[in-house]
Coordinates of C-alpha atoms in Angstrom, one line a residue:
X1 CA 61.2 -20.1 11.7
X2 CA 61.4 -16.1 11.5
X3 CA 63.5 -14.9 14.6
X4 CA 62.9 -11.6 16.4
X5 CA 65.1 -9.6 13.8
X6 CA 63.5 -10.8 11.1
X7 CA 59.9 -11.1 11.8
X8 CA 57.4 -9.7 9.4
X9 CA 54.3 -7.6 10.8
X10 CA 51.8 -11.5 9.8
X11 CA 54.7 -12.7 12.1
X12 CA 54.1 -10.9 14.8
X13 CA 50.1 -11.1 14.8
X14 CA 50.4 -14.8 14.6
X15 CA 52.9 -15.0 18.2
X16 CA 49.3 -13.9 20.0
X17 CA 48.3 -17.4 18.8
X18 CA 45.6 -16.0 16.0
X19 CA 45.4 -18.1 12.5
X20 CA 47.2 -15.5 10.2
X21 CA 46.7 -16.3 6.2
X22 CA 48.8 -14.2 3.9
X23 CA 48.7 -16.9 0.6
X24 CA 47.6 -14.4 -2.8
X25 CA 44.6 -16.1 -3.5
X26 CA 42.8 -15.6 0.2
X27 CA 44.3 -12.1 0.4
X28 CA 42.4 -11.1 -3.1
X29 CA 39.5 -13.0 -2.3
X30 CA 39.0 -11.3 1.0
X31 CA 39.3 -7.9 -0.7
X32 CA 36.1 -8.1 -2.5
X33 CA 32.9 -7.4 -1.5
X34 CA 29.7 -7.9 -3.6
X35 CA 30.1 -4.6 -5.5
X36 CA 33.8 -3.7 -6.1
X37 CA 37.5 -4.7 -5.0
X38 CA 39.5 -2.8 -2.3
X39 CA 43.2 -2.6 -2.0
X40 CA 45.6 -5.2 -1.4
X41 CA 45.6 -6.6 1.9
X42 CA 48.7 -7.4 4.1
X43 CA 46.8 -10.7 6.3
X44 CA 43.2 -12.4 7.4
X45 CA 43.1 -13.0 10.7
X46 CA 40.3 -15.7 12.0
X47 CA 40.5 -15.2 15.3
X48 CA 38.6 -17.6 17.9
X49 CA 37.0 -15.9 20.4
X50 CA 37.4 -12.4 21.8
X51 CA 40.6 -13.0 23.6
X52 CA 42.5 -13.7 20.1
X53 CA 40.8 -11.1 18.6
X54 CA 41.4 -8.4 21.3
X55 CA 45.3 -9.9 21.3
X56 CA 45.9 -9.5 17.1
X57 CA 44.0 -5.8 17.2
X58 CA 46.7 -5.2 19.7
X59 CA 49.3 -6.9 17.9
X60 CA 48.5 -5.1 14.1
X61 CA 47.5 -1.3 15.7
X62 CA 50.8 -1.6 17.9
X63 CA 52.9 -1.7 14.8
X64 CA 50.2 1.4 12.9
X65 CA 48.9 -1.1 10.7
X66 CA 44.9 -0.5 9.8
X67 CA 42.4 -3.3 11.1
X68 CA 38.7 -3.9 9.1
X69 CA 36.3 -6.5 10.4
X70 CA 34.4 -8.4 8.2
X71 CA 31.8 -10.5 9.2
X72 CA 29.4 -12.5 6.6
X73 CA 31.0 -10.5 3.8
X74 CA 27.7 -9.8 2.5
X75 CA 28.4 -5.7 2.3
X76 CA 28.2 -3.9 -0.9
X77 CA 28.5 -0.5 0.3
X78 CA 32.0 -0.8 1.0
X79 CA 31.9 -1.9 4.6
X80 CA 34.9 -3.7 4.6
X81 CA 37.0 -2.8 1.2
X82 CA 39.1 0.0 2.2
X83 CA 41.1 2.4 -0.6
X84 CA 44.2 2.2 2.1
X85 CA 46.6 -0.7 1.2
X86 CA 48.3 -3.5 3.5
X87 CA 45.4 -3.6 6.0
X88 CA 44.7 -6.9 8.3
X89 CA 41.4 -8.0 7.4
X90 CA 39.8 -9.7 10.8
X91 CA 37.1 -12.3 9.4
X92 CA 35.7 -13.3 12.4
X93 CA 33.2 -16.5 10.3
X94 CA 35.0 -18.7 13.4
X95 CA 33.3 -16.6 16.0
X96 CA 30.3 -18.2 15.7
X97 CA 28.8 -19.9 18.9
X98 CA 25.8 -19.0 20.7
X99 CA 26.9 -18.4 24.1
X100 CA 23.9 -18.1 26.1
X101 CA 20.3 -18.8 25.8
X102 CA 18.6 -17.2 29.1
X103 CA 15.1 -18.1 29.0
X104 CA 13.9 -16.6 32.2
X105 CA 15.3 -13.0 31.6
X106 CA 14.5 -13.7 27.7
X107 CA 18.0 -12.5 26.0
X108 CA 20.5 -14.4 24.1
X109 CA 23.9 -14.0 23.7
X110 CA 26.1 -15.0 20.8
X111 CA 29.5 -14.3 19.2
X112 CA 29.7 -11.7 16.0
X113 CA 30.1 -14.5 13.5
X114 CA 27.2 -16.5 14.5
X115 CA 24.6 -16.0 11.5
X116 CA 21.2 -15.1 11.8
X117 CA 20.2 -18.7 9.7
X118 CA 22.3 -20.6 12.8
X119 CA 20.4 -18.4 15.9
X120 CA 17.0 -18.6 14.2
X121 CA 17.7 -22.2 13.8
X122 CA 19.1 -22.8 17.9
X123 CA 15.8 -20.8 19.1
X124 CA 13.5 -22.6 16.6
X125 CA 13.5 -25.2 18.7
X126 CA 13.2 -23.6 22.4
X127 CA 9.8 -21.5 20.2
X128 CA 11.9 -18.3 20.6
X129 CA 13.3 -16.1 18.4
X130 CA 14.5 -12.3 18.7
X131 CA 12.3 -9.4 17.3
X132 CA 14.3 -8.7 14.5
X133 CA 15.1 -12.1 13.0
X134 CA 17.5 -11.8 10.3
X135 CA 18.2 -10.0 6.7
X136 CA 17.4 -11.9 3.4
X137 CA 20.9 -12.7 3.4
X138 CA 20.5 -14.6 7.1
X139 CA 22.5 -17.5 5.4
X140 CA 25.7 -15.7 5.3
X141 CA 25.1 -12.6 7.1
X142 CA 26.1 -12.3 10.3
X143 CA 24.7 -10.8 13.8
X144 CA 27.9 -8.8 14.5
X145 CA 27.8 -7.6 10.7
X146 CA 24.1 -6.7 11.1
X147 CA 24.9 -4.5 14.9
X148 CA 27.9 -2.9 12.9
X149 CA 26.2 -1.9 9.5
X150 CA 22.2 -2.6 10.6
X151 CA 20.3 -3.9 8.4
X152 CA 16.2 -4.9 7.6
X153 CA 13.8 -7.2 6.4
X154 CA 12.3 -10.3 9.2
X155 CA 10.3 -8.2 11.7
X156 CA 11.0 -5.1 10.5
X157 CA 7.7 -4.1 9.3
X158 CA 6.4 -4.2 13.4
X159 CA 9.9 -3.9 15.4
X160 CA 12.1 -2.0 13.2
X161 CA 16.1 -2.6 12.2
X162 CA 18.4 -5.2 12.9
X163 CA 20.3 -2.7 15.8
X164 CA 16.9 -1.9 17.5
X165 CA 17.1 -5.6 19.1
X166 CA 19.9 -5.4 20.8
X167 CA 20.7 -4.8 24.5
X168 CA 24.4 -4.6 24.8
X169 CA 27.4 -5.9 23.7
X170 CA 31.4 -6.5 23.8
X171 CA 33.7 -4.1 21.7
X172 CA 37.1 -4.9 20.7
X173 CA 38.8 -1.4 20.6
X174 CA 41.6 0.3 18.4
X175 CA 44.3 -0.5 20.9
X176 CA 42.8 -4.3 22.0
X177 CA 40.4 -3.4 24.7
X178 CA 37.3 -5.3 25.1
X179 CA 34.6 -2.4 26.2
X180 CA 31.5 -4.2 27.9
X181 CA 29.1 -1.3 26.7
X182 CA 26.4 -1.7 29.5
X183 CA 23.8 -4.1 31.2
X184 CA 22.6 -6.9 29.4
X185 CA 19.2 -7.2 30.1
X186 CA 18.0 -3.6 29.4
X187 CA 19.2 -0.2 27.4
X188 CA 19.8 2.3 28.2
X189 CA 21.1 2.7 31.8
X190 CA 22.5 6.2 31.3
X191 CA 23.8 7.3 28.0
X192 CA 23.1 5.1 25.6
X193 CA 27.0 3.6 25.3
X194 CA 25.6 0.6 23.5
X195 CA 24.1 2.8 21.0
X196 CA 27.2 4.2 20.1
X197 CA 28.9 1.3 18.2
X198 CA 25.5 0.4 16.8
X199 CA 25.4 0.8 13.3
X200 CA 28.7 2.6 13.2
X201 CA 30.0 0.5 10.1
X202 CA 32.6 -1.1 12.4
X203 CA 34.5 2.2 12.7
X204 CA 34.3 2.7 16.1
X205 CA 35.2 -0.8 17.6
X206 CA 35.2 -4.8 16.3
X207 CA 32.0 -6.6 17.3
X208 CA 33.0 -9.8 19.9
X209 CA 29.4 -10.3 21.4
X210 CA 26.4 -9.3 21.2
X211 CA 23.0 -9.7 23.6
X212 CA 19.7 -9.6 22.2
X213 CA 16.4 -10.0 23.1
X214 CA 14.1 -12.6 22.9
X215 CA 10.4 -12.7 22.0
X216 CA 8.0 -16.2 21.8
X217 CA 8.1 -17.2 18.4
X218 CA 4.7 -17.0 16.4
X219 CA 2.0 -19.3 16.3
X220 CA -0.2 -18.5 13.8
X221 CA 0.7 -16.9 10.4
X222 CA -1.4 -14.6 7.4
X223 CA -0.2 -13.6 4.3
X224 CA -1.4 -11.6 1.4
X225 CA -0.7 -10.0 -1.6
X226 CA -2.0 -7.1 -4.0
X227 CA -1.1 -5.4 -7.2
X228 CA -1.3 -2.0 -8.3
X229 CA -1.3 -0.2 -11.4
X230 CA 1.0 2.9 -9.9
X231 CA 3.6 3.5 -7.3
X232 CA 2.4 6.1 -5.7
X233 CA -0.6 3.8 -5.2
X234 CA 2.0 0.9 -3.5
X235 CA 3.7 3.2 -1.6
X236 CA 0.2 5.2 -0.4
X237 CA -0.9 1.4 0.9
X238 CA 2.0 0.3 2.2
X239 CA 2.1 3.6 5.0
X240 CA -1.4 3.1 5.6
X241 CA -0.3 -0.6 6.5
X242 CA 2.7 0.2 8.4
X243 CA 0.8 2.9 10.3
X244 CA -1.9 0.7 11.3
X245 CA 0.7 -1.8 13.1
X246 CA -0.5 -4.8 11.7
X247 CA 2.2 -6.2 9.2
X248 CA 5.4 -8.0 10.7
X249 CA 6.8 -7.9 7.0
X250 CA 5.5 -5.2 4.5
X251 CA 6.9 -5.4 1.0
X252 CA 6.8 -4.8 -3.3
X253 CA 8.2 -4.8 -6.3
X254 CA 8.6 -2.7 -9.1
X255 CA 7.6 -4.1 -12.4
X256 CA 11.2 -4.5 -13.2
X257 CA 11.8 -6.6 -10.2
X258 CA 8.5 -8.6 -10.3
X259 CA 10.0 -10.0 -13.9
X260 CA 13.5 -10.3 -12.7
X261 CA 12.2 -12.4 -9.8
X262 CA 9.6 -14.6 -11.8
X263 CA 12.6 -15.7 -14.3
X264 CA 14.9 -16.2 -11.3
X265 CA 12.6 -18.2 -9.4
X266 CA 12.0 -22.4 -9.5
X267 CA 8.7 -23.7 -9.4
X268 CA 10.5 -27.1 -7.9
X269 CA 12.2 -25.3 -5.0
X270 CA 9.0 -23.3 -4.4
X271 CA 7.2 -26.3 -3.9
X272 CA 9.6 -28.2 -1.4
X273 CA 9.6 -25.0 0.5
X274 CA 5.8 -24.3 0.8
X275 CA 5.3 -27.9 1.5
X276 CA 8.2 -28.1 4.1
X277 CA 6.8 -25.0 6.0
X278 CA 2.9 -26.3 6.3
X279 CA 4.3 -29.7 7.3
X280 CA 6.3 -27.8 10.2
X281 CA 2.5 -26.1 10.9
X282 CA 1.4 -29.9 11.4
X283 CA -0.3 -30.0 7.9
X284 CA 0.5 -32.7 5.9
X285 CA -3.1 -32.0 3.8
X286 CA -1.8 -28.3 3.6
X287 CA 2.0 -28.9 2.3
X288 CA 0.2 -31.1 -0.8
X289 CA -1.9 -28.6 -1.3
X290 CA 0.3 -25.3 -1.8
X291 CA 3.0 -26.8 -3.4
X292 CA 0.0 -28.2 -6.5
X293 CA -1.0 -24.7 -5.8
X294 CA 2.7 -23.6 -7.5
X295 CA 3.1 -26.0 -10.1
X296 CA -0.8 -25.4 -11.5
X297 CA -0.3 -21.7 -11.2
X298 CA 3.5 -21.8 -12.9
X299 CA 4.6 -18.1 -13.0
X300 CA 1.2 -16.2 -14.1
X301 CA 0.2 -15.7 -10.1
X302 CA 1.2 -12.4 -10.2
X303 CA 1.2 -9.5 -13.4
X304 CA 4.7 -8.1 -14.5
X305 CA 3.6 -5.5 -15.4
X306 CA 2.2 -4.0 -12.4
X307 CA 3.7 -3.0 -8.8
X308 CA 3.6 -5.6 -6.2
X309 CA 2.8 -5.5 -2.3
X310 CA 3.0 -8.2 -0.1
X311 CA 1.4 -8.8 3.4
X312 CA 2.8 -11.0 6.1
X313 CA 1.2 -10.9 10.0
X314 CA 1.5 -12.8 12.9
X315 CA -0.1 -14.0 16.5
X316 CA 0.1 -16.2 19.4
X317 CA -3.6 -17.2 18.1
X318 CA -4.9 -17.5 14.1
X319 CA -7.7 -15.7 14.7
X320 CA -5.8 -12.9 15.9
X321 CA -3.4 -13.3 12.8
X322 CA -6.4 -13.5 10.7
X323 CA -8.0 -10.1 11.8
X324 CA -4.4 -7.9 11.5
X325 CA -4.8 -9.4 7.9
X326 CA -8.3 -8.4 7.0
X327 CA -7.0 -5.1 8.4
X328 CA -4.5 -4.4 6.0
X329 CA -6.2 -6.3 3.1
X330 CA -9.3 -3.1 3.7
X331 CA -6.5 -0.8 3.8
X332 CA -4.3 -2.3 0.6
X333 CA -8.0 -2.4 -1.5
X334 CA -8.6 1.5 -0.3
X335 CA -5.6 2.7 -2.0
X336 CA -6.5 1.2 -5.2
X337 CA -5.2 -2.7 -4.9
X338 CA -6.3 -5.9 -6.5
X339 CA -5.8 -9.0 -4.1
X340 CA -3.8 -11.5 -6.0
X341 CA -2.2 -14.8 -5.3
X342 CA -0.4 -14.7 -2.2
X343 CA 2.6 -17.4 -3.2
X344 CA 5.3 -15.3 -3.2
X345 CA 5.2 -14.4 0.7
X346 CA 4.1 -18.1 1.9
X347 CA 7.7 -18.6 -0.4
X348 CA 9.8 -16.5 0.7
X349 CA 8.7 -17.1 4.1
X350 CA 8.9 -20.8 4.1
X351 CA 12.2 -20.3 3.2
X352 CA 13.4 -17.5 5.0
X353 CA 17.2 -17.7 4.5
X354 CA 17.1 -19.3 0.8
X355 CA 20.3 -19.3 -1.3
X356 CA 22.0 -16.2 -2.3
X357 CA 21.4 -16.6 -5.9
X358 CA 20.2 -13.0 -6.4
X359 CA 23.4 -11.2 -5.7
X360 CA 23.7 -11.7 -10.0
X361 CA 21.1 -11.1 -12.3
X362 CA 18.8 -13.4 -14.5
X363 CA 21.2 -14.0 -17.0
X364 CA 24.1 -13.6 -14.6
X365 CA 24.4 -9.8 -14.8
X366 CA 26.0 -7.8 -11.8
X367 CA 23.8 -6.3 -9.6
X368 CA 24.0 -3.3 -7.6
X369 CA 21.1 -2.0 -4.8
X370 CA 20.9 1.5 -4.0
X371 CA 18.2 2.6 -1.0
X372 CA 17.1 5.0 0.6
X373 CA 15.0 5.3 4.4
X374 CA 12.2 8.1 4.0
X375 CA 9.3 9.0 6.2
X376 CA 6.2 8.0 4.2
X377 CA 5.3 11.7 3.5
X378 CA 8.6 11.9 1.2
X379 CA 9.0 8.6 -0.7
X380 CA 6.5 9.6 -3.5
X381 CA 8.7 12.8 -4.2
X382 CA 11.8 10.5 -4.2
X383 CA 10.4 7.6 -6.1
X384 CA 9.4 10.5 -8.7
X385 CA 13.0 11.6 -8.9
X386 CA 14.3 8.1 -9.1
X387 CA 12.5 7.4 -12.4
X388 CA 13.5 10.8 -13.7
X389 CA 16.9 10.0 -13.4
X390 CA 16.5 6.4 -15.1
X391 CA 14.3 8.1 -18.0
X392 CA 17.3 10.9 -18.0
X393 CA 19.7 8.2 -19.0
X394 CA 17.4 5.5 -20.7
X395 CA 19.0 5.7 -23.7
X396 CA 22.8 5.2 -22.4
X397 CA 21.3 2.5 -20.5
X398 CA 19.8 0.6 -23.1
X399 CA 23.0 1.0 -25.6
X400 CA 24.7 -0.5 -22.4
X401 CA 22.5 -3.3 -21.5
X402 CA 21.6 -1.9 -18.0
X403 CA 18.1 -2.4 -16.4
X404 CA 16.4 -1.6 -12.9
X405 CA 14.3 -3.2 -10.5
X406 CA 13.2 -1.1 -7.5
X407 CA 11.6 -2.9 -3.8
X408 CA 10.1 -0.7 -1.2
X409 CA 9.9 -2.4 2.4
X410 CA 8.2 -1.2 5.9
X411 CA 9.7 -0.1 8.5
X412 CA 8.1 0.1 11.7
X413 CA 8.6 3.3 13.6
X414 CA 10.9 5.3 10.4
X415 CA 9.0 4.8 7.1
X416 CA 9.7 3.0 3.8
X417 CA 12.9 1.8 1.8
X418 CA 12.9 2.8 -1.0
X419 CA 15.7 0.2 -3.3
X420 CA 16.6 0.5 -6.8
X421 CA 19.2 -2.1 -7.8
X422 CA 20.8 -1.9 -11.1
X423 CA 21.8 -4.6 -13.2
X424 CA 24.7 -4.6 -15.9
X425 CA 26.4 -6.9 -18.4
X426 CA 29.8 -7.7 -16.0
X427 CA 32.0 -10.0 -15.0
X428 CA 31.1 -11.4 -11.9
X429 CA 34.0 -11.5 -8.8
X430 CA 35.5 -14.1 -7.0
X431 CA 32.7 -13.2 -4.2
X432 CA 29.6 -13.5 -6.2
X433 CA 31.8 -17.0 -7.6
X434 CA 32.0 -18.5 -3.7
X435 CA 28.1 -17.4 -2.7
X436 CA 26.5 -18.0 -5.7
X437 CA 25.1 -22.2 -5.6
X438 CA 27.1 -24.3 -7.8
X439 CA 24.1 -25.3 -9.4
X440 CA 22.8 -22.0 -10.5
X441 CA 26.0 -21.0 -11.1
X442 CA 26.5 -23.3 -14.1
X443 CA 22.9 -22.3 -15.6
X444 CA 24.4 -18.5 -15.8
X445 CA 26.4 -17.6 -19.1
X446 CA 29.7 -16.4 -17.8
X447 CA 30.3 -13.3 -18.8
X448 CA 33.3 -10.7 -19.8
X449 CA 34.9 -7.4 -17.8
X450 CA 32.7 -4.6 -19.5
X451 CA 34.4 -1.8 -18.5
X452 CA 32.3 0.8 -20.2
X453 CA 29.4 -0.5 -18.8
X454 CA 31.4 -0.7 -14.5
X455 CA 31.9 3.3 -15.3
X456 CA 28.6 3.8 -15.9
X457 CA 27.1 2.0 -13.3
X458 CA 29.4 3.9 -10.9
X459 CA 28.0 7.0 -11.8
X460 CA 24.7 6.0 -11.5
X461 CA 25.3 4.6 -8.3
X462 CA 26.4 7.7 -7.6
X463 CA 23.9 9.7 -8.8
X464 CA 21.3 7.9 -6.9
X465 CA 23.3 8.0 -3.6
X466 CA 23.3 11.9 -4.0
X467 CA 19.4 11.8 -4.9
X468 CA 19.3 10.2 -1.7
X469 CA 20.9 12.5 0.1
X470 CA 19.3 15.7 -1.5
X471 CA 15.8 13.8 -0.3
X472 CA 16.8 13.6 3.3
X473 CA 16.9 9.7 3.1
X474 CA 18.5 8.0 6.0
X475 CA 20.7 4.6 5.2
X476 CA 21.8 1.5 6.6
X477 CA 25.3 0.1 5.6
X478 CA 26.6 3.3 4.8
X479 CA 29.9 1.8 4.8
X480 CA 32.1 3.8 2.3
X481 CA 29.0 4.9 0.3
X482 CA 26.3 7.2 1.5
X483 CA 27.2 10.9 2.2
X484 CA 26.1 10.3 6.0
X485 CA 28.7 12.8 7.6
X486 CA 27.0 14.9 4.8
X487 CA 23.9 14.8 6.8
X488 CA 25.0 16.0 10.1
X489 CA 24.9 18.6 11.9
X490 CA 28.6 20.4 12.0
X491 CA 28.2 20.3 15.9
X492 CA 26.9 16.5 15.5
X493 CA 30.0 16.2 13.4
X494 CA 32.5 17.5 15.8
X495 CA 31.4 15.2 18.3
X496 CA 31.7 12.1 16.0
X497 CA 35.5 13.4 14.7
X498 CA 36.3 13.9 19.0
X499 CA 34.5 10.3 19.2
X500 CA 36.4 8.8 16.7
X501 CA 39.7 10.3 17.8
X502 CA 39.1 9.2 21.5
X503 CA 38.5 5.7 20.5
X504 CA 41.1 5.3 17.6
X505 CA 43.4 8.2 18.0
X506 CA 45.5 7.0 15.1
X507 CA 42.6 6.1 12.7
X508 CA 43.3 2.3 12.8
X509 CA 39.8 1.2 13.2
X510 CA 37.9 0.7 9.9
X511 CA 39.4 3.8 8.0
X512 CA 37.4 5.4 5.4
X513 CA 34.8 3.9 6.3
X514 CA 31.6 6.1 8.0
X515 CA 33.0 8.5 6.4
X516 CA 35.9 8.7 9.6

């Protein structure tokens, strides 16, 4: 055993009682994230609960050694994968209980590592859930990771981002503190303290716990789905249908996407899914029919060639459900629309937190998403520019086996998303090899470092992030991607930099990342 003289910086962490891993293999796993590598890492830490987590902060900042949280490692922006070498990584996966389910004041509190699968799941059964409800990635992603880099998708399209569900929550800070950042049954009281480590790309403070709300869960359900021969088209419907207040998901495809889904997709899985959901509706009659409904219809319910939109509502009653859908079906068939099949939302919702398959192409390509938040007044001009650039380097592109898919999304209250992902012949990372199913793993060729084609894609990432920016788009997981210091205003900016430096005078916390 190390004595005092002798004991390394992991050494000292580990006296607060924290699991401390410093083997090769975990240290270079845990410095990927879906995108790209960061530098070597000194330790993970898995702490427990917040008291060994606010203990090895204190232990690793005490000796000026960098701290990143990581939560369901589901970043690709760079949330976690620092360019500064010998960090601790803090993966807090073990901090996953849900600590309090108050059904009279209607909030539930859990710890950062709880995933929005297991708290859907644990409210499922009270018929509760909270208004935002989880990212496609619910399986892995967790609640903390969604407060510190926000996120979209489940309720989004009628109560907004992941961060605008939450009331209040515990902060580990640079030098160990645990901050309790305000009431937890209402926000604000005063300034908005809980605000401030919302979205802030764990830069500020380490997530411990989090309070959200809660809302009764649905009882009755409508879903829809309409093609379109133009994008301007999609994205002219899908305003109309997010102004009107009547979606609790509105989504499309791209062309692109629509094929790269309809080869990803199983027509077996679909089936078990659609039938497991209208079976948990009290169906039986209903779970036979939609999933004959998928095997008769194979994969010809919906054109590739055209744009996509899809439709999901809500109520306490159908009838109520029902009408919010007729609404936005008159709206989708006023902007030029032609109602289709509606399998792909019943799917996707039947399964809401499927397998993370996607995070590699069809034929297991890497994938890359780019977005963009824009008011619905500017996400024509910014689609426009997008294609540009992709006609602007079609031909290196093709030489280089690249291709695009592009989904827009609702979001209630701040506009559309606007997502291009990019796809490239690569070598896929130890990451994408843990997350990816087994299974589906073994279908996919496996393919070889491409080098030429990594540069490339970095500069078109690039490219589109400064699109983004020159458009006035707004982000979630900016991480150590989007230009959002860029954005600020320079007094704005001061008062983050005198932020940051009050919180983490020595720059401990996260560095690099926010743009901090």
């Amino acid at each position: 055993m190390a004595t005092k003289a002798n004991m390394s910086a992991a050494d000292h962490i580990a006296e607060t009682g924290v699991t401390v891993l410093t083997e090769s293999a975990i240290l270079d796993f845990y410095a990927h994230d879906i995108y790209q590598r960061g530098a070597d890492l000194l330790a993970v830490v898995r702490p427990k609960n917040k008291q060994e987590l606010s203990a090895a902060v204190a232990a690793a900042t005490a000796q000026n050694i960098a701290v990143i949280p990581r939560g369901g490692g589901m970043s690709y922006t760079g949330g976690y994968t620092s360019s500064r070498p010998d960090a601790v990584l803090f993966d807090l996966a073990s901090m996953d209980r849900i600590l309090e389910i108050n059904e009279t004041d209607m909030t539930v509190t859990v710890e950062a590592g709880c995933t929005w699968a297991m708290l859907y799941e644990a409210l499922q059964a009270k018929g509760l859930r909270t208004p935002f409800w989880g990212t496609l990635s619910g399986l892995k992603a967790s609640i903390g990771g969604g407060m510190s880099q926000n996120g979209v998708f489940w309720g989004s399209g009628r109560y907004g981002t992941a961060v605008q569900s939450c009331l209040a929550m515990e902060v580990v800070l640079a030098d160990g503190t645990i901050l309790d950042t305000g009431a937890n049954f209402t926000r604000p009281y005063g300034p908005d303290l809980t605000g401030l480590f919302l979205a802030d790309t764990g830069a500020l403070g380490m997530k411990a716990t989090i309070t959200l709300r809660l809302i009764p869960e649905a009882q009755a359900h409508g879903y829809a789905s309409f093609s379109f021969e133009s994008y301007e088209d999609t994205l002219a419907a899908l305003g109309a249908i997010d102004r009107s207040g009547v979606s609790t998901e509105c989504f499309g495809f791209d062309p692109g996407l629509n094929a790269i889904r309809m080869k990803r997709d199983s027509l077996t899985s679909d089936a078990k899914a659609l039938g497991k959901m209208m079976k948990k509706q009290g169906s039986v009659w209903g779970a036979i029919k939609e999933g004959a409904k998928v095997v008769v219809a194979g994969r010809d319910f919906i054109d590739e060639a055209k744009y996509s939109l899809h439709v999901l509502t809500e109520a306490r009653l159908q009838a109520a459900a029902d009408d919010d859908l007729a609404r936005a079906r008159k709206l989708a068939l006023a902007h030029g629309g032609t109602e289709t099949e509606n399998t792909i939302p019943k799917i996707i919702r039947a399964n809401p937190f499927g397998p993370l398959n996607s995070m590699l192409g069809p034929e297991g390509q890497r994938w890359a998403p780019i977005h963009g938040l824009l008011p619905h007044s500017k996400a024509v001009a910014c689609y426009d520019a997008i294609k540009a650039l992709f006609a602007e380097h079609g031909g290196e592109m093709d030489r280089l086996g690249m291709f695009t898919g592009t989904l827009v999304s609702a979001v209630s209250g701040s506009g559309a998303i606007i997502e291009p992902c990019l796809y490239w012949p690569d070598a896929a990372n130890p990451l994408h090899r843990d997350t990816v199913e087994d299974a589906h793993l073994a279908k996919l060729p496996v393919l070889e470092s491409n080098p030429e084609a990594w540069a490339f894609a970095q500069r078109m990432k690039q490219a589109l992030v400064d699109l983004f920016h020159d458009h006035g788009a707004v982000h979630l997981q900016i991480g150590r991607t989007y230009r959002y210091r860029d954005s600020l205003d320079p007094a704005a900016d001061a008062l983050l930099v005198d932020l940051k430096k009050s919180l983490d005078p020595r720059g401990l916390m996260n560095p690099g990342s926010l743009g901090l």
